[in-house]
PDB file of N, CA and C in Angstrom:
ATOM      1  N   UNK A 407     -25.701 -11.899   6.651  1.00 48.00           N
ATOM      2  CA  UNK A 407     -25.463 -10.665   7.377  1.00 48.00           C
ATOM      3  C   UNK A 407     -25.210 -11.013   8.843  1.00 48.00           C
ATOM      4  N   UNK A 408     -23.757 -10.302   9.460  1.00 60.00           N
ATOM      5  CA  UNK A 408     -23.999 -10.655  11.045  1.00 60.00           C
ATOM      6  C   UNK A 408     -24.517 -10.243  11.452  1.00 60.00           C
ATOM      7  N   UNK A 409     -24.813 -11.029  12.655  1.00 76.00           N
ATOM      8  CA  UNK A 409     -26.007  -9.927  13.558  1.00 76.00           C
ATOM      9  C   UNK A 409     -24.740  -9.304  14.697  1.00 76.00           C
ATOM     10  N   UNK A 410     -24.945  -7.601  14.657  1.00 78.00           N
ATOM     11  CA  UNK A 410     -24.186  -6.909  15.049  1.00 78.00           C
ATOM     12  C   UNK A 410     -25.003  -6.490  16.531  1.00 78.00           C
ATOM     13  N   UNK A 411     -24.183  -6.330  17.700  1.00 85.00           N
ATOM     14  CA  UNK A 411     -24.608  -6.102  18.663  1.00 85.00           C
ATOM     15  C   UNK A 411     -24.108  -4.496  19.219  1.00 85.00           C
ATOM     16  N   UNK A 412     -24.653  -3.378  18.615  1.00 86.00           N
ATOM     17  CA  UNK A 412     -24.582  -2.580  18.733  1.00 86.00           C
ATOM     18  C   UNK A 412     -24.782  -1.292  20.299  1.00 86.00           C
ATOM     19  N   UNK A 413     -25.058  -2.406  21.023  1.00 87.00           N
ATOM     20  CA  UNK A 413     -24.936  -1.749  22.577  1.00 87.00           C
ATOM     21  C   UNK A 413     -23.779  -2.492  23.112  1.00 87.00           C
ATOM     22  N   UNK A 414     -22.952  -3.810  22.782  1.00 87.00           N
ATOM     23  CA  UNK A 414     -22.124  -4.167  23.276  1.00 87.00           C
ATOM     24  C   UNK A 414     -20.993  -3.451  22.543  1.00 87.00           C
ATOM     25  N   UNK A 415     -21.205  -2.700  21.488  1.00 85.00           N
ATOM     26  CA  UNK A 415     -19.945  -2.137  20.427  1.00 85.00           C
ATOM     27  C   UNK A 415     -19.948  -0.799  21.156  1.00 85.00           C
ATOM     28  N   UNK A 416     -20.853  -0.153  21.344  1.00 86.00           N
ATOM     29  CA  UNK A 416     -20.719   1.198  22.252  1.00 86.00           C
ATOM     30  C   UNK A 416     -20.673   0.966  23.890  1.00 86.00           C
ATOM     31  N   UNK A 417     -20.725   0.263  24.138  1.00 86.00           N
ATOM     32  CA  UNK A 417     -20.350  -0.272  25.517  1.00 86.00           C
ATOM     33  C   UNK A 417     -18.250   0.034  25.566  1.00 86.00           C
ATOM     34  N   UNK A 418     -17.910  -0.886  25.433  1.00 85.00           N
ATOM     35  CA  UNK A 418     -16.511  -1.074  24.812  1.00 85.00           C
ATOM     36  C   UNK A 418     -15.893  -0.024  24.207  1.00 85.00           C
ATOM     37  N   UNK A 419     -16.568   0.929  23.189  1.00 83.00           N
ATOM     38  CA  UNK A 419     -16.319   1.951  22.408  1.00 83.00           C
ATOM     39  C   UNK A 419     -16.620   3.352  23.415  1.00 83.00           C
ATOM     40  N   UNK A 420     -17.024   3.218  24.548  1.00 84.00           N
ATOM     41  CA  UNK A 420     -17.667   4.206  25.571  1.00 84.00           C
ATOM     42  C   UNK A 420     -18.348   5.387  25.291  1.00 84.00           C
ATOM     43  N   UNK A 421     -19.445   4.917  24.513  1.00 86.00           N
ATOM     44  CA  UNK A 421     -20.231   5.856  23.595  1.00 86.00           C
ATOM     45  C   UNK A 421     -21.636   5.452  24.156  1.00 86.00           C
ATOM     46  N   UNK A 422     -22.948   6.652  24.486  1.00 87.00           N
ATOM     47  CA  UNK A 422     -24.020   6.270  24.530  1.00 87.00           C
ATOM     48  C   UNK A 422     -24.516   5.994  22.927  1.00 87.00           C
ATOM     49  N   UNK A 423     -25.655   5.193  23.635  1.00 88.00           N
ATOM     50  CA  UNK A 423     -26.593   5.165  21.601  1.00 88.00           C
ATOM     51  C   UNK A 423     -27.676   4.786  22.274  1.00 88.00           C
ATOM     52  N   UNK A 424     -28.634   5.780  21.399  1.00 89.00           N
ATOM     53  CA  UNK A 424     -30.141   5.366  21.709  1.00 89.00           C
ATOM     54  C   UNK A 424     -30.751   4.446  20.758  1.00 89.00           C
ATOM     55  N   UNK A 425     -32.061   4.057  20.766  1.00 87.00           N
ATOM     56  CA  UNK A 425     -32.886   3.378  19.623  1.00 87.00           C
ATOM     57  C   UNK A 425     -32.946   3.946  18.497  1.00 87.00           C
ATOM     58  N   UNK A 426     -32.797   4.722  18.263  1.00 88.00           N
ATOM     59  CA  UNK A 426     -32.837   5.481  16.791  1.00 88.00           C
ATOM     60  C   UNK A 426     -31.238   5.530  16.617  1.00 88.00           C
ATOM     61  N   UNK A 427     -30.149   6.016  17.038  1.00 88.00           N
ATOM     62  CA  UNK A 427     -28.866   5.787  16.929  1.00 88.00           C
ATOM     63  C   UNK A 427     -28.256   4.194  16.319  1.00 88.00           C
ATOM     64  N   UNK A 428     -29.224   3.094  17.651  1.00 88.00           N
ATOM     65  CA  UNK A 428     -29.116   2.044  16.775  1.00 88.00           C
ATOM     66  C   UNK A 428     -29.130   1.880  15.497  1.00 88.00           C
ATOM     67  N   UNK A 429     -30.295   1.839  14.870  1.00 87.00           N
ATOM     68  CA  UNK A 429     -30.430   1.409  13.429  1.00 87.00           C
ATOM     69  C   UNK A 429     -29.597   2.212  12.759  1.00 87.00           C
ATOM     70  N   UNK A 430     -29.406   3.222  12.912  1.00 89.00           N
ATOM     71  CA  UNK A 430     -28.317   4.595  11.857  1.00 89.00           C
ATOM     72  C   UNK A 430     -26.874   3.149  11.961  1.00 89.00           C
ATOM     73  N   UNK A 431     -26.262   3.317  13.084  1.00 87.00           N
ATOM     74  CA  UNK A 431     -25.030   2.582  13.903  1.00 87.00           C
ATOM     75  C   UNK A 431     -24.940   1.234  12.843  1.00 87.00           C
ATOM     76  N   UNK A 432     -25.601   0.630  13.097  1.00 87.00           N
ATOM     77  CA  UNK A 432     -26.386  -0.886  12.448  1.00 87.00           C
ATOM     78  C   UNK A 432     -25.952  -1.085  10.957  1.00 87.00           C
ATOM     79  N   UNK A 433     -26.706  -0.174  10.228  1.00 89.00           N
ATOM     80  CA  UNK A 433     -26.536   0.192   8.823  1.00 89.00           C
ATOM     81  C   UNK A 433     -25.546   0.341   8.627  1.00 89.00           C
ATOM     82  N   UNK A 434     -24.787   1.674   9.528  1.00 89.00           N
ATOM     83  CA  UNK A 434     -23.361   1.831   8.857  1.00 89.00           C
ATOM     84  C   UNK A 434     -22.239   1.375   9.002  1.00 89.00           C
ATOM     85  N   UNK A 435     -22.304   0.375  10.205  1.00 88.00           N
ATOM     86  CA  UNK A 435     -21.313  -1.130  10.360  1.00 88.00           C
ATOM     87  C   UNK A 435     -21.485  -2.008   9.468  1.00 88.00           C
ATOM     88  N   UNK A 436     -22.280  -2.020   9.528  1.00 87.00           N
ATOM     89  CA  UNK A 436     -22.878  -3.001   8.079  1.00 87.00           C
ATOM     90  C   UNK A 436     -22.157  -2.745   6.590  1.00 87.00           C
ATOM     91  N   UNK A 437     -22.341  -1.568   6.292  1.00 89.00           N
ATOM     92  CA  UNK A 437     -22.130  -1.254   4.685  1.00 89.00           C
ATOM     93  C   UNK A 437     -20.317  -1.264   5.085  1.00 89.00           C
ATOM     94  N   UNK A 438     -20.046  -0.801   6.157  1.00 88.00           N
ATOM     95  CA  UNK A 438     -18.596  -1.183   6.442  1.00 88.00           C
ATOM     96  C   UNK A 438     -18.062  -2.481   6.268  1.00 88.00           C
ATOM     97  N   UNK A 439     -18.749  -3.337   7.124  1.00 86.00           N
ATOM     98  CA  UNK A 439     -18.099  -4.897   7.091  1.00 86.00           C
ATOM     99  C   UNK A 439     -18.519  -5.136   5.472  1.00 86.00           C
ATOM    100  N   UNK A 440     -19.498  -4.904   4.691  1.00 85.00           N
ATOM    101  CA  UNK A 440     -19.460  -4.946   3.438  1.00 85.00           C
ATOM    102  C   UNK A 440     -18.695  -4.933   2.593  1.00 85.00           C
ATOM    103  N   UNK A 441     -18.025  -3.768   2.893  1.00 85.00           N
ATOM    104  CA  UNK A 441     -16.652  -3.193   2.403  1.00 85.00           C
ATOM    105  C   UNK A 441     -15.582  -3.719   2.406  1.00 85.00           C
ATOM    106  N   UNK A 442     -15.184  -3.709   3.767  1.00 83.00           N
ATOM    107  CA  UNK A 442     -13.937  -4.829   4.216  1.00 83.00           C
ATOM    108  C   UNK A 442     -13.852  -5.804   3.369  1.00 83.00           C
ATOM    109  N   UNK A 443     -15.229  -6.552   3.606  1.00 80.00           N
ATOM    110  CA  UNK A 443     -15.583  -8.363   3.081  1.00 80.00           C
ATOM    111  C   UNK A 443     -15.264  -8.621   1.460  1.00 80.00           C
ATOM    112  N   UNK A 444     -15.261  -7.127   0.563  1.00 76.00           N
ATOM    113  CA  UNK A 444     -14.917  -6.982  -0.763  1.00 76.00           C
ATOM    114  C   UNK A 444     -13.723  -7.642  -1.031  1.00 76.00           C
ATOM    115  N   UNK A 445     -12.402  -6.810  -0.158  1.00 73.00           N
ATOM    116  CA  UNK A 445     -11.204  -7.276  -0.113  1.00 73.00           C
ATOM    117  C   UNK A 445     -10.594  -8.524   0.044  1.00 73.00           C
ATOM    118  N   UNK A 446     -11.831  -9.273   1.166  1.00 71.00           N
ATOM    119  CA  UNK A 446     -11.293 -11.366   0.869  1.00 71.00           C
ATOM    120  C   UNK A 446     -11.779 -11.776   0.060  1.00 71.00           C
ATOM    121  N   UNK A 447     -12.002 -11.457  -1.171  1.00 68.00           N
ATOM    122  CA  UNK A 447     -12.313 -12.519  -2.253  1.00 68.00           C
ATOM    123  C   UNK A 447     -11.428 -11.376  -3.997  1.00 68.00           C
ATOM    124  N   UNK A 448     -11.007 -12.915  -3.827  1.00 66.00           N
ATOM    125  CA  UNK A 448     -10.087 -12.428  -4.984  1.00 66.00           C
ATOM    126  C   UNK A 448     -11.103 -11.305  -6.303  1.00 66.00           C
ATOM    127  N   UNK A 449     -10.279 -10.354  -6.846  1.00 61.00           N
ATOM    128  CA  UNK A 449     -10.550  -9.419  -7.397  1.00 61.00           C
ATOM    129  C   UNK A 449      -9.878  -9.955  -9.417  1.00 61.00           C
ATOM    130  N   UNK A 450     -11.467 -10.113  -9.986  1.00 60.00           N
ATOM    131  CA  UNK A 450     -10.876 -10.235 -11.739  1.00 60.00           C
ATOM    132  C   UNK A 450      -9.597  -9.627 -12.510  1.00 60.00           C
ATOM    133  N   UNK A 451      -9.683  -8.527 -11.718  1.00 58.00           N
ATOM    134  CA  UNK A 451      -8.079  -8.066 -12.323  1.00 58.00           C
ATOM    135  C   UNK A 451      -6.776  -8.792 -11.871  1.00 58.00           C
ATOM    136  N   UNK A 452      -7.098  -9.332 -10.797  1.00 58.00           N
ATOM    137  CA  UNK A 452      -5.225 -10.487 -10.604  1.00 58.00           C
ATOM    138  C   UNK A 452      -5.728 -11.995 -11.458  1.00 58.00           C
ATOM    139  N   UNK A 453      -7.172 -11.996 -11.579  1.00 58.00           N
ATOM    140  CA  UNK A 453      -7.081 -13.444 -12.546  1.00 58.00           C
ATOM    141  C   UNK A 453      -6.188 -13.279 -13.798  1.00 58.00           C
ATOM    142  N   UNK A 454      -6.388 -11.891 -14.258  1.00 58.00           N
ATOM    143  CA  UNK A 454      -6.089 -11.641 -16.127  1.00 58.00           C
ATOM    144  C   UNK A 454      -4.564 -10.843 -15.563  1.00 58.00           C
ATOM    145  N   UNK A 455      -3.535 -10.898 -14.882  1.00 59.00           N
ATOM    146  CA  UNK A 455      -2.799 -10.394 -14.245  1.00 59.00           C
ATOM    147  C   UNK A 455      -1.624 -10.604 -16.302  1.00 59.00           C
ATOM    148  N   UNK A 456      -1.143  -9.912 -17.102  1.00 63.00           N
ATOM    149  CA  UNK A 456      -0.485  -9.970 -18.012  1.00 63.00           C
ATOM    150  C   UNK A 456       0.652 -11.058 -17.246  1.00 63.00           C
ATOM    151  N   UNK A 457       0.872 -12.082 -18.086  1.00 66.00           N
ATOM    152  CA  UNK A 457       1.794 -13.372 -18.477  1.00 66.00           C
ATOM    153  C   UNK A 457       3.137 -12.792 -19.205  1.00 66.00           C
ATOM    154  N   UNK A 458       4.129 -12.937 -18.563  1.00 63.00           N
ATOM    155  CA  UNK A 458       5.098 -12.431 -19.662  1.00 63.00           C
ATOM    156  C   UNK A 458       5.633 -13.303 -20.250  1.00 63.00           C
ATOM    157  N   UNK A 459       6.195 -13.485 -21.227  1.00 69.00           N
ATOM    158  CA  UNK A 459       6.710 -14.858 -21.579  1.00 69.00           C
ATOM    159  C   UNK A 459       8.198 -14.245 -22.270  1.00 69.00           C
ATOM    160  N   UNK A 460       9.184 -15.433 -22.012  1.00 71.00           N
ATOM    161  CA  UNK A 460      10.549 -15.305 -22.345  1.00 71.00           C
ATOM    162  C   UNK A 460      11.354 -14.314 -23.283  1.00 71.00           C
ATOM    163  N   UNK A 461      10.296 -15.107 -24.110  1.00 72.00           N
ATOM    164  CA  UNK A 461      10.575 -14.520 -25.729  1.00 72.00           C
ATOM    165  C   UNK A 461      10.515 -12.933 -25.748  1.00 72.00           C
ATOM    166  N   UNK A 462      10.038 -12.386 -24.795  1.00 70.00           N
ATOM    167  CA  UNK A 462       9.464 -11.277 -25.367  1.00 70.00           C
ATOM    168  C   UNK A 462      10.185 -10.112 -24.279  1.00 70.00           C
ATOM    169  N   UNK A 463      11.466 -10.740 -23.544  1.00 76.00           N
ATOM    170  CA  UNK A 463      12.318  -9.839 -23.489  1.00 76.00           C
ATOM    171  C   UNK A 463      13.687 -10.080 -23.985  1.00 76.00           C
ATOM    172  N   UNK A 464      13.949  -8.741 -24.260  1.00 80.00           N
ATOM    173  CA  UNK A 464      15.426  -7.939 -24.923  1.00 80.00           C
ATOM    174  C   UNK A 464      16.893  -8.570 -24.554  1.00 80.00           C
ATOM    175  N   UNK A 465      17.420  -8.867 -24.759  1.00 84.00           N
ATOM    176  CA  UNK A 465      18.590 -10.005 -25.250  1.00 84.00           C
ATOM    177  C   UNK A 465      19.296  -8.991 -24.049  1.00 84.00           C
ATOM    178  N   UNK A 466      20.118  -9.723 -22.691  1.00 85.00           N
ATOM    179  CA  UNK A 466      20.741  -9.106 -21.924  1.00 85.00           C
ATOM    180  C   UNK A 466      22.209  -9.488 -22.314  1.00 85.00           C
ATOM    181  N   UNK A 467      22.268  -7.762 -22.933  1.00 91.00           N
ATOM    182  CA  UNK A 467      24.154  -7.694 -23.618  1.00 91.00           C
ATOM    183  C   UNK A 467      24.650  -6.871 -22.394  1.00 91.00           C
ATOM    184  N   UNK A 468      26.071  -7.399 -21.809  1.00 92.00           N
ATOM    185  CA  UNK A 468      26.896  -7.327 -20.575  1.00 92.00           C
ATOM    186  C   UNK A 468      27.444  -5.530 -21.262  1.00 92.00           C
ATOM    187  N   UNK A 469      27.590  -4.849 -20.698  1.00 92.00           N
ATOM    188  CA  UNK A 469      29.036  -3.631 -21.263  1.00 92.00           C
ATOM    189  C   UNK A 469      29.143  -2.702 -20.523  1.00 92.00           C
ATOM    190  N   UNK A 470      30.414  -2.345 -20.868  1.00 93.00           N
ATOM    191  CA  UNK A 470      31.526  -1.659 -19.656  1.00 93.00           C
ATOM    192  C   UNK A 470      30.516  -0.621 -19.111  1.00 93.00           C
ATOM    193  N   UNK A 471      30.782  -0.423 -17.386  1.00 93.00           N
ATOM    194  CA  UNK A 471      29.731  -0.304 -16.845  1.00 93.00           C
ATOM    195  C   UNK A 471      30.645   1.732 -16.721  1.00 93.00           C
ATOM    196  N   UNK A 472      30.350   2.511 -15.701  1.00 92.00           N
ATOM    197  CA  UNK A 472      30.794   3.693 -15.911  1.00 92.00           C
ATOM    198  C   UNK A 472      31.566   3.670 -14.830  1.00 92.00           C
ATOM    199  N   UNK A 473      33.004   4.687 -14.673  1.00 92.00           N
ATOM    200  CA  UNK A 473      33.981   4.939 -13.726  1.00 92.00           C
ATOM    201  C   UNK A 473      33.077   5.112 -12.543  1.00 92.00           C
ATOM    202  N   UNK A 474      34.035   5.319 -11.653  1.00 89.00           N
ATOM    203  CA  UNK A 474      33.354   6.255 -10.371  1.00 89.00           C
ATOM    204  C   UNK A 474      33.229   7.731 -10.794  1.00 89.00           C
ATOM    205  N   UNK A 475      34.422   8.512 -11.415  1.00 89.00           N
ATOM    206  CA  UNK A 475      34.058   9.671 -11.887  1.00 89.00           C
ATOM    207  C   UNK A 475      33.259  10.080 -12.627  1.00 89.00           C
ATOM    208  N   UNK A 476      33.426   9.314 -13.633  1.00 91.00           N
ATOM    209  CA  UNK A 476      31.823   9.470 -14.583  1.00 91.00           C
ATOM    210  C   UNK A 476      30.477   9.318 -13.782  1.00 91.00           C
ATOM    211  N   UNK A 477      30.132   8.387 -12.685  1.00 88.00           N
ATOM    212  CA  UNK A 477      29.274   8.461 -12.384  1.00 88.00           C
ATOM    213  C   UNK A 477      29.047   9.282 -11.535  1.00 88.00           C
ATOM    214  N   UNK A 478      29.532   9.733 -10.839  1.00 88.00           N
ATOM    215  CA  UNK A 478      29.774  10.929 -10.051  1.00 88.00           C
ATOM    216  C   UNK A 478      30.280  12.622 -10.625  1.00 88.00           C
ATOM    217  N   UNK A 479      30.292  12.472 -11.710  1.00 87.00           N
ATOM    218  CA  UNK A 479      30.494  13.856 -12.462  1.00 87.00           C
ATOM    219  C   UNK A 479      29.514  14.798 -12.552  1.00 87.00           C
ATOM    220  N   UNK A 480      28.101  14.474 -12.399  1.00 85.00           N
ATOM    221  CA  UNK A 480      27.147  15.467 -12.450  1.00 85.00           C
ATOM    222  C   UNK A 480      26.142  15.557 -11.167  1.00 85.00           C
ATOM    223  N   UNK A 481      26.698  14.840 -10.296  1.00 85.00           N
ATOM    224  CA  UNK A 481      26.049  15.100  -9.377  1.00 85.00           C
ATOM    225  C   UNK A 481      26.440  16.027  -8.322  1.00 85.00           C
ATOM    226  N   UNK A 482      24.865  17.002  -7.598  1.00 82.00           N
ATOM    227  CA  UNK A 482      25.159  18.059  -7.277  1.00 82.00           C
ATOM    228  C   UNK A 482      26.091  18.051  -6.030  1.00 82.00           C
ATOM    229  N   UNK A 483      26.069  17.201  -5.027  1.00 86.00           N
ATOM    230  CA  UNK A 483      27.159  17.175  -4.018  1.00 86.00           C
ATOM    231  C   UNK A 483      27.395  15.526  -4.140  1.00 86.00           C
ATOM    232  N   UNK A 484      28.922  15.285  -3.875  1.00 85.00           N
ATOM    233  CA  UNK A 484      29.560  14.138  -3.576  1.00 85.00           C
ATOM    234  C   UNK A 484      29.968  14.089  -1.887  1.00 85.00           C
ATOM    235  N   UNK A 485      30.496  12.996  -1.495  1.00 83.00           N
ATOM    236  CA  UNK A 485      31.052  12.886  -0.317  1.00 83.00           C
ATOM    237  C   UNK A 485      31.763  11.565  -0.501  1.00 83.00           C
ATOM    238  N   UNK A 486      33.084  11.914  -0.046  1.00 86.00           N
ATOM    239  CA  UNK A 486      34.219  10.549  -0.773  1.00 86.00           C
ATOM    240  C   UNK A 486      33.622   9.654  -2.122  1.00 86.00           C
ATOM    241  N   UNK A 487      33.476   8.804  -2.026  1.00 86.00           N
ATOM    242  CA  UNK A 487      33.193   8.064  -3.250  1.00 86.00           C
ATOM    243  C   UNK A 487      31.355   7.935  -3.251  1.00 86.00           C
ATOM    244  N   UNK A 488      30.848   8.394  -3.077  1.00 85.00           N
ATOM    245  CA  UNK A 488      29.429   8.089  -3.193  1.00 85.00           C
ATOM    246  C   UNK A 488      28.896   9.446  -3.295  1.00 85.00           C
ATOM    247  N   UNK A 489      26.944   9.397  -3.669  1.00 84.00           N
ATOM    248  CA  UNK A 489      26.581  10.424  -3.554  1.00 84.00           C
ATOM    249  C   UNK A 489      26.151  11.191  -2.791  1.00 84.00           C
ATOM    250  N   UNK A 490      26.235  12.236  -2.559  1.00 83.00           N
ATOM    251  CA  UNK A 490      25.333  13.205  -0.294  1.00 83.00           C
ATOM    252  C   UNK A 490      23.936  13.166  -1.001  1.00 83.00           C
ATOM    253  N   UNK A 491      23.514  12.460  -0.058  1.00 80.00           N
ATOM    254  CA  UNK A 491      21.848  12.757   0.039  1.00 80.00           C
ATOM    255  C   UNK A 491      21.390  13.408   1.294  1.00 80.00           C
ATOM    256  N   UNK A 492      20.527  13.915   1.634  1.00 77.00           N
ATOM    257  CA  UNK A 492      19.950  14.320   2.861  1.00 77.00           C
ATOM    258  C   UNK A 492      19.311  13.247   3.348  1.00 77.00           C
ATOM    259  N   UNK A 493      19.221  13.254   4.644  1.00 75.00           N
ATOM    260  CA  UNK A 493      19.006  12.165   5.298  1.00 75.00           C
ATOM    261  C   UNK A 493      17.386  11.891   5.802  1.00 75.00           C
ATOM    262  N   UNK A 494      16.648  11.044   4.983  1.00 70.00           N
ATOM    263  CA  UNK A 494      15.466  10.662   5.152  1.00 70.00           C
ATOM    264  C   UNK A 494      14.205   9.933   6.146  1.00 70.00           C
ATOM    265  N   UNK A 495      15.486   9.272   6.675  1.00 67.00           N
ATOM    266  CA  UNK A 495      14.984   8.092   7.546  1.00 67.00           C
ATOM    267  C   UNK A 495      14.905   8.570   8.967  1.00 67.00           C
ATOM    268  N   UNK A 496      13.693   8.417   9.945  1.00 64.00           N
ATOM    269  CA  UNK A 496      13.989   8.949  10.882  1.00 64.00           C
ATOM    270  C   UNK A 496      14.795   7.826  11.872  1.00 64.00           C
ATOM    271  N   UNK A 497      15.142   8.205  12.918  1.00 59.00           N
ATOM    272  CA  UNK A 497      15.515   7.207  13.812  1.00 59.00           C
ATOM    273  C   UNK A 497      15.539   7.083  15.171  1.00 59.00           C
TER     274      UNK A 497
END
């Protein structure tokens, strides 16, 4: 367990804390860095992470791929050759 210096953390943080605030403060940095500390050590579920193996995908057959019109036939707005989307990204 570190030893947490909890008047130099509210110092910096510009917070008073009394003696009783301490230990509350203390504890709940604590069960925090606890928390955090979960996340650096590898987790059993990426050990057993499913293996795929070769065999066990679907034979990649090449075929005629679709026009521009066809692919563009059901969509609700076009703009020259592509599709209108609304614009998402800010900038």
């Amino acid at each position: 367990m570190n030893k947490i210096n909890i008047y130099e953390l509210a110092k910096v943080s510009n917070i008073g804390v009394n003696t009783n605030e301490e230990v509350i403060y203390r504890e709940e940095i604590q069960k925090v860095m606890d928390f955090i500390g979960e996340y650096e050590k590898p987790h059993d579920s990426l050990k057993n992470d499913r293996k795929i193996e070769f065999d066990d995908l679907r034979e990649d057959i090449p075929e005629e791929s679709l026009t521009l019109e066809e692919a563009l036939m059901n969509t609700y707005k076009k703009k020259y050759s592509y599709f209108q989307v609304k614009e998402f990204v800010e900038q």
